[in-house]
GROMACS .gro file of C-alpha atoms in nm:
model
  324
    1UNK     CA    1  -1.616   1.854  -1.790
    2UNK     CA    2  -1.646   1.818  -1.401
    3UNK     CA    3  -1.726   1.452  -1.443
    4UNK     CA    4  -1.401   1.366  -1.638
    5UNK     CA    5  -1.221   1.540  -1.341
    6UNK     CA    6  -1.396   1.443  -1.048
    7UNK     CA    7  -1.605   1.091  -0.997
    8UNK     CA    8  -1.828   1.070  -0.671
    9UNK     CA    9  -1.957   0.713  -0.663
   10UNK     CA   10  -2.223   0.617  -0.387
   11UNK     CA   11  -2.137   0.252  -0.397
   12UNK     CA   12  -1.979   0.017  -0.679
   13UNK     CA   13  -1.703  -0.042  -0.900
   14UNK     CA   14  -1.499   0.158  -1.099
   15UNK     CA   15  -1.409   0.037  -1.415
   16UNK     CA   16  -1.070   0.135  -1.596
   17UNK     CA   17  -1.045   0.135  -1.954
   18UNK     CA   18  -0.580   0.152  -1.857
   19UNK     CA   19  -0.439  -0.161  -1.734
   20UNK     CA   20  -0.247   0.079  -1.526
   21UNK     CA   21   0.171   0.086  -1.532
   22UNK     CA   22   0.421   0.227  -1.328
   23UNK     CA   23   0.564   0.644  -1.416
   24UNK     CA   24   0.885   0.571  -1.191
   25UNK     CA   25   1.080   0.286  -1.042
   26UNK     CA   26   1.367   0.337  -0.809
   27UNK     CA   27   1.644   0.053  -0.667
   28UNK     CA   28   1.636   0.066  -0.286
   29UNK     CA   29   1.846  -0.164  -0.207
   30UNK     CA   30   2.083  -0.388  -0.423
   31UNK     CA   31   2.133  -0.574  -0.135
   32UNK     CA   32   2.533  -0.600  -0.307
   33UNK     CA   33   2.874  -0.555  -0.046
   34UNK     CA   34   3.244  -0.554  -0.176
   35UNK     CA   35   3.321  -0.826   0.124
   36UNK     CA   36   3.105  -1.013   0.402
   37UNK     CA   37   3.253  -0.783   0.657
   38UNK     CA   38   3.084  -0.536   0.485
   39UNK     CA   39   2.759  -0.728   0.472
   40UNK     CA   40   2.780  -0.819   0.845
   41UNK     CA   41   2.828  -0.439   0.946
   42UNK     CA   42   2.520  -0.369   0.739
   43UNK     CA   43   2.262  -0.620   0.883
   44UNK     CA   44   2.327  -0.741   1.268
   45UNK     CA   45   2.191  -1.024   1.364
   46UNK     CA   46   1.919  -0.952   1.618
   47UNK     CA   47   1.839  -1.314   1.792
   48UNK     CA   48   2.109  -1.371   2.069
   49UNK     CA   49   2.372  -1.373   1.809
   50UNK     CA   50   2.273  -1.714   1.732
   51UNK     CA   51   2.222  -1.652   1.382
   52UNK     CA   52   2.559  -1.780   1.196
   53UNK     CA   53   2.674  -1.632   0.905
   54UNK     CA   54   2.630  -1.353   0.684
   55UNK     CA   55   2.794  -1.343   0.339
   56UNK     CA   56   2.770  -1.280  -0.022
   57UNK     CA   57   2.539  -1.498  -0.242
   58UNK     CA   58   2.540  -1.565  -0.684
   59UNK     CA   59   2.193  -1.516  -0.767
   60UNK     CA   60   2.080  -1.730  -1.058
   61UNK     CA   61   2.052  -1.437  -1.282
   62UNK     CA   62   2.422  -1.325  -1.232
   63UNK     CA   63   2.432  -1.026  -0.956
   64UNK     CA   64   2.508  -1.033  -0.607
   65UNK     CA   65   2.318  -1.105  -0.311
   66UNK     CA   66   2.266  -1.081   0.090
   67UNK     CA   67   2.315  -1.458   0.213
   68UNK     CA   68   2.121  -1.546   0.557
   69UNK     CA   69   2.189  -1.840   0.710
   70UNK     CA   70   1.880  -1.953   1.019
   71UNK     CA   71   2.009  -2.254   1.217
   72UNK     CA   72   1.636  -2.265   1.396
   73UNK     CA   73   1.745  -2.525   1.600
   74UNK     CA   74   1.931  -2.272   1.858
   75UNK     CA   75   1.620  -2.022   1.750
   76UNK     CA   76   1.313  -1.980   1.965
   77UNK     CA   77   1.093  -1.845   1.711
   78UNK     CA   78   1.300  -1.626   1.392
   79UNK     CA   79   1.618  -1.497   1.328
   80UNK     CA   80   1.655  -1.153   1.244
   81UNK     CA   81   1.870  -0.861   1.096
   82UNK     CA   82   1.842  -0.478   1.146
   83UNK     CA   83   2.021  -0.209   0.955
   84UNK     CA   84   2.048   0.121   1.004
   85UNK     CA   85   1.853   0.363   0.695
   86UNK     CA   86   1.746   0.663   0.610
   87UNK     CA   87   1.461   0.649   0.297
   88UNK     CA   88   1.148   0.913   0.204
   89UNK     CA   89   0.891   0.608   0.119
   90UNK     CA   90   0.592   0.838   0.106
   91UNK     CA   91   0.535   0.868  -0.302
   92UNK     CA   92   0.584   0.459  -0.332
   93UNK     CA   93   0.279   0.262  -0.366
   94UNK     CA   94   0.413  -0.078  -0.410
   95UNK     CA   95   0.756  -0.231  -0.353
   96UNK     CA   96   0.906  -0.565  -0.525
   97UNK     CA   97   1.207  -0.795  -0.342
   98UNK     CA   98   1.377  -1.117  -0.414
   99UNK     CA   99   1.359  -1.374  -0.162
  100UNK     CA  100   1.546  -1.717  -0.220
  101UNK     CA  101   1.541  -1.988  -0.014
  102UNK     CA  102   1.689  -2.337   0.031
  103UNK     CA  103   1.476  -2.619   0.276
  104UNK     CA  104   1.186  -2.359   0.276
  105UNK     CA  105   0.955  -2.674   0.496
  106UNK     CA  106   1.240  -2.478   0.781
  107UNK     CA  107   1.095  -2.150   0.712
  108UNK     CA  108   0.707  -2.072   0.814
  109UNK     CA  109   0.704  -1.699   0.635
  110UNK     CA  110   0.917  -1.395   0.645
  111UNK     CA  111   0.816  -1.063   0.724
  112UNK     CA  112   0.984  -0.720   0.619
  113UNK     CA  113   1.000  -0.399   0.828
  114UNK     CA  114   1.051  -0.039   0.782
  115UNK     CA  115   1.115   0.163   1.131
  116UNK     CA  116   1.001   0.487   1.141
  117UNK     CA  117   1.024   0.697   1.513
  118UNK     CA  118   0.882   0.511   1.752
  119UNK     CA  119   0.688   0.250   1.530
  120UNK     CA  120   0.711   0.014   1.260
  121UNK     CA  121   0.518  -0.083   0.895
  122UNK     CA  122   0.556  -0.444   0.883
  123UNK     CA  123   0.477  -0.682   0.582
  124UNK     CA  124   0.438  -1.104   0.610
  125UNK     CA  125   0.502  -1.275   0.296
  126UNK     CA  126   0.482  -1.649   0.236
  127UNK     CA  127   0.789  -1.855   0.062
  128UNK     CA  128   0.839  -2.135  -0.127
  129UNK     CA  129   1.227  -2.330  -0.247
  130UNK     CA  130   1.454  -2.145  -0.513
  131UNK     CA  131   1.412  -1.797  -0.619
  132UNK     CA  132   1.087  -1.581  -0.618
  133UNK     CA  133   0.953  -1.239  -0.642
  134UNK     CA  134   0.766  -1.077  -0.333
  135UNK     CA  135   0.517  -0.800  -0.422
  136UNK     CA  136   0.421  -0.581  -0.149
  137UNK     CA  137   0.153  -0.299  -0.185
  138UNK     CA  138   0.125  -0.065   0.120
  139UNK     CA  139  -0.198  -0.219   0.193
  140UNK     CA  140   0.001  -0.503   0.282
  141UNK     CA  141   0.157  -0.306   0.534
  142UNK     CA  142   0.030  -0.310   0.944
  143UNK     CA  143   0.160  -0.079   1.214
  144UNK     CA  144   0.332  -0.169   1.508
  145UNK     CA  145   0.388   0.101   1.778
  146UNK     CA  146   0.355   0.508   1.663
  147UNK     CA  147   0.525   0.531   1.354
  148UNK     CA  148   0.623   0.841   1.180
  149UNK     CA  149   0.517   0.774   0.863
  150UNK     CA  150   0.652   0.648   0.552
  151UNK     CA  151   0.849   0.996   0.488
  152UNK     CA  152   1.092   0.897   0.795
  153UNK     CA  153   1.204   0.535   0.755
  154UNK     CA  154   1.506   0.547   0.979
  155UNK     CA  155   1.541   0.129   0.943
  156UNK     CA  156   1.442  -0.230   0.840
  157UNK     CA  157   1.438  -0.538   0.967
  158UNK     CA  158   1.431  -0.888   0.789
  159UNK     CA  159   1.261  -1.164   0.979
  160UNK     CA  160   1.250  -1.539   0.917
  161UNK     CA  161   0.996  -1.732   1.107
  162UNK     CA  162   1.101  -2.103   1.249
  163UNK     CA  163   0.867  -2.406   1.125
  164UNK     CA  164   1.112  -2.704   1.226
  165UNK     CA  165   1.426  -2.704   1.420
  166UNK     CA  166   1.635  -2.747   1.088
  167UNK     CA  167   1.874  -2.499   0.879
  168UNK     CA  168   1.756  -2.298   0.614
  169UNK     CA  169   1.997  -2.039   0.358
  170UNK     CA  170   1.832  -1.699   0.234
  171UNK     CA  171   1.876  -1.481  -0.001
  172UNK     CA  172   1.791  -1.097  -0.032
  173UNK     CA  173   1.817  -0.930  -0.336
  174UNK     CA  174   1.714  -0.606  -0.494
  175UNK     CA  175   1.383  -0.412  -0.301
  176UNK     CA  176   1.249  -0.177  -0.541
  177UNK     CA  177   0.993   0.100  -0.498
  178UNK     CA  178   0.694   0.167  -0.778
  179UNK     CA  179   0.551   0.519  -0.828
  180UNK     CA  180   0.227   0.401  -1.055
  181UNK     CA  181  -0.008   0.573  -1.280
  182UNK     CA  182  -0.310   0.436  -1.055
  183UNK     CA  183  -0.301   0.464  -0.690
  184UNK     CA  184  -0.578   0.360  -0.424
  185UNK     CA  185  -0.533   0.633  -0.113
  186UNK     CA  186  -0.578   0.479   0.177
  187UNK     CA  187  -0.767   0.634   0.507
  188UNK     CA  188  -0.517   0.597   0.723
  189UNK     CA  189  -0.581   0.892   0.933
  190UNK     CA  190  -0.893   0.764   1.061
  191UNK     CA  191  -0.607   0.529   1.235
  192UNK     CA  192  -0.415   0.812   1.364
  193UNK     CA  193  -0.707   1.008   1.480
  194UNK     CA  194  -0.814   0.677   1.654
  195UNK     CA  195  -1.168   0.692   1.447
  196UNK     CA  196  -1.443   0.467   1.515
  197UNK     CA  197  -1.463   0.465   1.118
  198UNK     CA  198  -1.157   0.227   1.110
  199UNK     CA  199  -1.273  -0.037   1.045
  200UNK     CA  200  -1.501   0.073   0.738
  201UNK     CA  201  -1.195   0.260   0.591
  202UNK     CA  202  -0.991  -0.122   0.613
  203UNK     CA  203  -1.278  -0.278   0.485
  204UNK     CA  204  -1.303  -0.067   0.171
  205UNK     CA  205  -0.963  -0.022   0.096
  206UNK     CA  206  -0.940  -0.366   0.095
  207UNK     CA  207  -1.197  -0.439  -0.172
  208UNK     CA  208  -1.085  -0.201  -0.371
  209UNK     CA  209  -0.746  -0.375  -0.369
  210UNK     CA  210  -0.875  -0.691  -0.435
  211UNK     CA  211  -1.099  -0.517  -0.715
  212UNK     CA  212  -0.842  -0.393  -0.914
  213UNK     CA  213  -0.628  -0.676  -0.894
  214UNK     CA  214  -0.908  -0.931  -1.044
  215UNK     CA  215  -0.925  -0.653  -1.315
  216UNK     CA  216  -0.554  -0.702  -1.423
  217UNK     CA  217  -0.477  -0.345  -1.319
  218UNK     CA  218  -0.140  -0.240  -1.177
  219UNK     CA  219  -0.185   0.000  -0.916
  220UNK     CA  220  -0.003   0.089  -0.575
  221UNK     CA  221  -0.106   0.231  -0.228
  222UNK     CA  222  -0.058   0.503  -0.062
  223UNK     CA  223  -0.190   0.669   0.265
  224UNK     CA  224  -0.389   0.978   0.378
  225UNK     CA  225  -0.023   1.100   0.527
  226UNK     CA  226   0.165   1.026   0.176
  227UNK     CA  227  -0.066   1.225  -0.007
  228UNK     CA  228   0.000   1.531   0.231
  229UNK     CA  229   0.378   1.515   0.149
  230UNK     CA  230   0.293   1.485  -0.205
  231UNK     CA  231   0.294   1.133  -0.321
  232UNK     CA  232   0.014   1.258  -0.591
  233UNK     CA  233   0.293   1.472  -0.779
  234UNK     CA  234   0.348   1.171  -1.061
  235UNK     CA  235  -0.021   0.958  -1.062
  236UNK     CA  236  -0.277   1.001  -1.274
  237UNK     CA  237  -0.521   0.871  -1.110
  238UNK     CA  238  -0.608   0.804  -0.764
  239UNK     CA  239  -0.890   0.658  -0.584
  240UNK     CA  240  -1.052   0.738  -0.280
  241UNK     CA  241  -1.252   0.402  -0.140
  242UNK     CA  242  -1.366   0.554   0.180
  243UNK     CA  243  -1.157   0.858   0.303
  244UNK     CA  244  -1.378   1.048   0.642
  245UNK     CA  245  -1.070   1.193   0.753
  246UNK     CA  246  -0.931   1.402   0.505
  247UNK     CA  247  -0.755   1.717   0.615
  248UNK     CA  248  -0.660   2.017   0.482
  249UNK     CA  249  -0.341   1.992   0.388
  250UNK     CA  250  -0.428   1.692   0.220
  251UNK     CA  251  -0.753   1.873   0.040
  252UNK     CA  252  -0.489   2.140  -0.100
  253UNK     CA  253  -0.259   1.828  -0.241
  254UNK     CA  254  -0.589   1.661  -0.424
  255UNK     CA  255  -0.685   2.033  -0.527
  256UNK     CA  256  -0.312   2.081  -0.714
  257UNK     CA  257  -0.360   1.756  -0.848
  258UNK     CA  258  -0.678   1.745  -1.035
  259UNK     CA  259  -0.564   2.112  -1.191
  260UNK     CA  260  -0.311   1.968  -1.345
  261UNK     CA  261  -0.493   1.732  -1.470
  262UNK     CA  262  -0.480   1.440  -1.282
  263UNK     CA  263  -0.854   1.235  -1.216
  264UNK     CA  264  -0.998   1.088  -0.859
  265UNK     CA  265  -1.270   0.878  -0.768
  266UNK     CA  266  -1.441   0.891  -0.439
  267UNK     CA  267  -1.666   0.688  -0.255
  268UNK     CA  268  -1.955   0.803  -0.048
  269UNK     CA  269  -1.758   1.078   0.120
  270UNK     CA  270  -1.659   1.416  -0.041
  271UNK     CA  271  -1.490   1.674   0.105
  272UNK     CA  272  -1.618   2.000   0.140
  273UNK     CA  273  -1.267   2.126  -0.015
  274UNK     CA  274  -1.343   1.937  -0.331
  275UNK     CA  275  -1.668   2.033  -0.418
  276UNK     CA  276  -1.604   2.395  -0.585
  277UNK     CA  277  -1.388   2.157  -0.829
  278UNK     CA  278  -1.769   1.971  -0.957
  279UNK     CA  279  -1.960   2.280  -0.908
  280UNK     CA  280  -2.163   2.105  -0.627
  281UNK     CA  281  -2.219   2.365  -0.361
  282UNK     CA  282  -2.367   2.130  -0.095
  283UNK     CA  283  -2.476   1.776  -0.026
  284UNK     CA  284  -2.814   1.630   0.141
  285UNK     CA  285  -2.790   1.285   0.324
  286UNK     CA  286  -3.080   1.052   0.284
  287UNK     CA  287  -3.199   0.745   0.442
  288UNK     CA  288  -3.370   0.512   0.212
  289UNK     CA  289  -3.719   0.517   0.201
  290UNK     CA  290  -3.807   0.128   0.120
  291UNK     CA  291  -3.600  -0.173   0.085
  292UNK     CA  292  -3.413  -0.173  -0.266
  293UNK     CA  293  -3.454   0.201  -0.327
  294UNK     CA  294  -3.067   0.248  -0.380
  295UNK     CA  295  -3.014  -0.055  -0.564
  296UNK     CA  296  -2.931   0.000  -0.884
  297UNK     CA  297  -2.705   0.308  -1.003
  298UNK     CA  298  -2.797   0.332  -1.362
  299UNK     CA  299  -2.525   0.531  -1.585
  300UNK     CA  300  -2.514   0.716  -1.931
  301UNK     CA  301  -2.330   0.496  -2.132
  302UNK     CA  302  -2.280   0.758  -2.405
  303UNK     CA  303  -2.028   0.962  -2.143
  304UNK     CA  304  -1.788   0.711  -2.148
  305UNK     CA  305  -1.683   0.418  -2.359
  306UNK     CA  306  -1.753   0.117  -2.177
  307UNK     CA  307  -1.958   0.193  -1.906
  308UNK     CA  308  -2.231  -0.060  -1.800
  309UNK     CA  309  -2.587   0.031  -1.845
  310UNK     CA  310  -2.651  -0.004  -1.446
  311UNK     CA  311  -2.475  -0.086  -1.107
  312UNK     CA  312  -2.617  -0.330  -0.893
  313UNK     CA  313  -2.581  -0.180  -0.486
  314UNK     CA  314  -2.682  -0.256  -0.167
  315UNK     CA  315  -2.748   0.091   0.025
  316UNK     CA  316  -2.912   0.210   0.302
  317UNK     CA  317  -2.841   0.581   0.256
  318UNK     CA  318  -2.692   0.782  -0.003
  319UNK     CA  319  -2.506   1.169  -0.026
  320UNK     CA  320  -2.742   1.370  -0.251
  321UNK     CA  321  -2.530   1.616  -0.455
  322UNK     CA  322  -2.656   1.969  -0.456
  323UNK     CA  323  -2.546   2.113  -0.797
  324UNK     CA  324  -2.472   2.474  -0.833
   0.00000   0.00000   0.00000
């Protein structure tokens, strides 16, 4: 019973038998004004005033748009629009936004920002001519400055990066946030707390992004932070690729979670908090004895439909569980 509940993985990949979908999905913006005064009071240009025009725009599937017009020839590097927000981010894993743009070869890539105190979460994203959909997963996401966190977005920005001295026309539409089924927690707090562990908890998270989307499965991400304000309330499952900083607050949201019935995977690292949950009462820490010794995780295929017989690893050390 603890094992449907609670997975502890010392290395490897989880497999889903769920392709994963989103529980909730929320309009941010609509990106739609009555006039283009109204549009121009919304987003202010940013770069000397040198950006033109601001005005409504027809999408191609028949609802209104933000039109930005970048003359980079009188831009040193981007133009650039700010408005004014106020938006609780913390439960959304993923976020979706329609870019259009005419002479993209003007254009190198545009990035998207969220301001939150005295920081920013900023997201580059590549564009090519006509209409597309941009899909942005927190992960995505780097921090500029101290932010807040993603329960105090007090702004955005919308920048477009110069490639030739030439004109380009863009259009914004729609930005949509994704609460999913599946969400990979991110360690961010090992960021805050200015851990030496960084790195490891990037590294991870990142693979288990890149994982998951090979698989086919939907999934969002969140952070340490998010799941402290309670980002876990609609998921299912969430997984934990390398987490050293959890705190308590955060301990109490995963504990509320998994009794009501929702499932998490961890990897290598399991909080003390956690462990009444499996009935494991301790943990030893071993260094491997000979080379190979951890590498192979074998599992008991007759727990769960469509587990593999084994695991192939490549450990140094492993968390020994000690099982009341």
């Amino acid at each position: 019973m603890h094992l449907l509940r609670v997975c502890l993985l010392i290395s490897g990949i989880g497999i889903c038998s769920t392709t994963g979908w989103a529980v909730e999905r929320v309009l941010l913006n609509g990106f739609e004004y009555a006039t283009e005064e109204m549009a121009q009071l919304a987003w202010k240009p940013q770069a000397n005033g040198s950006v033109a025009q601001q005005m409504l725009h027809q999408t191609d599937y028949g609802t209104a748009a933000l039109r930005l017009v970048c003359d980079f020839s009188t831009l040193e590097e981007r133009g650039y629009w700010d408005r004014e927000v106020r938006m609780d981010l913390s439960r959304f894993g993923r976020f979706t936004l329609w870019v259009y743009v005419e002479n993209a070869s003007a254009v190198g890539h545009g990035t998207i920002y969220f301001r939150s105190g005295s920081g920013w979460f900023g997201s580059v994203f590549s564009m090519s001519e006509g209409w597309q959909q941009i899909v942005l997963r927190k992960s995505d996401f780097r921090t500029e400055g101290e932010p807040d966190g993603w329960h105090k977005i007090q702004g955005m920005r919308l920048s477009f990066w110069k490639a030739t001295d030439e004109v380009s026309t863009i259009g914004i539409d729609d930005l949509e946030g994704f609460v999913d089924d599946i969400v990979v927690v991110r360690g961010n707090r090992s960021l805050l707390t200015n851990s030496n562990e960084w790195r490891s908890v990037q590294q991870f998270a990142e693979q288990m992004t890149n994982t998951l989307k090979r698989l086919g499965i939907e999934f969002g991400v969140i952070d340490d932070t998010d799941v402290e304000s309670g980002a876990l309330s609609s998921c299912q499952l969430a997984i934990f690729p390398y987490n050293p900083n959890i705190s308590e607050q955060e301990s109490q949201a995963i504990e509320k979670f998994v009794h009501r019935g929702g499932k998490i995977i961890l990897f290598y690292h399991l909080p003390e908090p956690i462990r009444p949950l499996l009935g494991i009462v301790g943990e030893t820490w071993m260094r491997q004895e000979y080379e190979g010794q951890f590498a192979t995780i074998r599992l008991d295929q007759q727990r769960m439909e469509g587990l593999p017989p084994s695991i192939v690893q490549g450990s140094w050390n492993v968390r020994i569980p000690d099982i009341q």
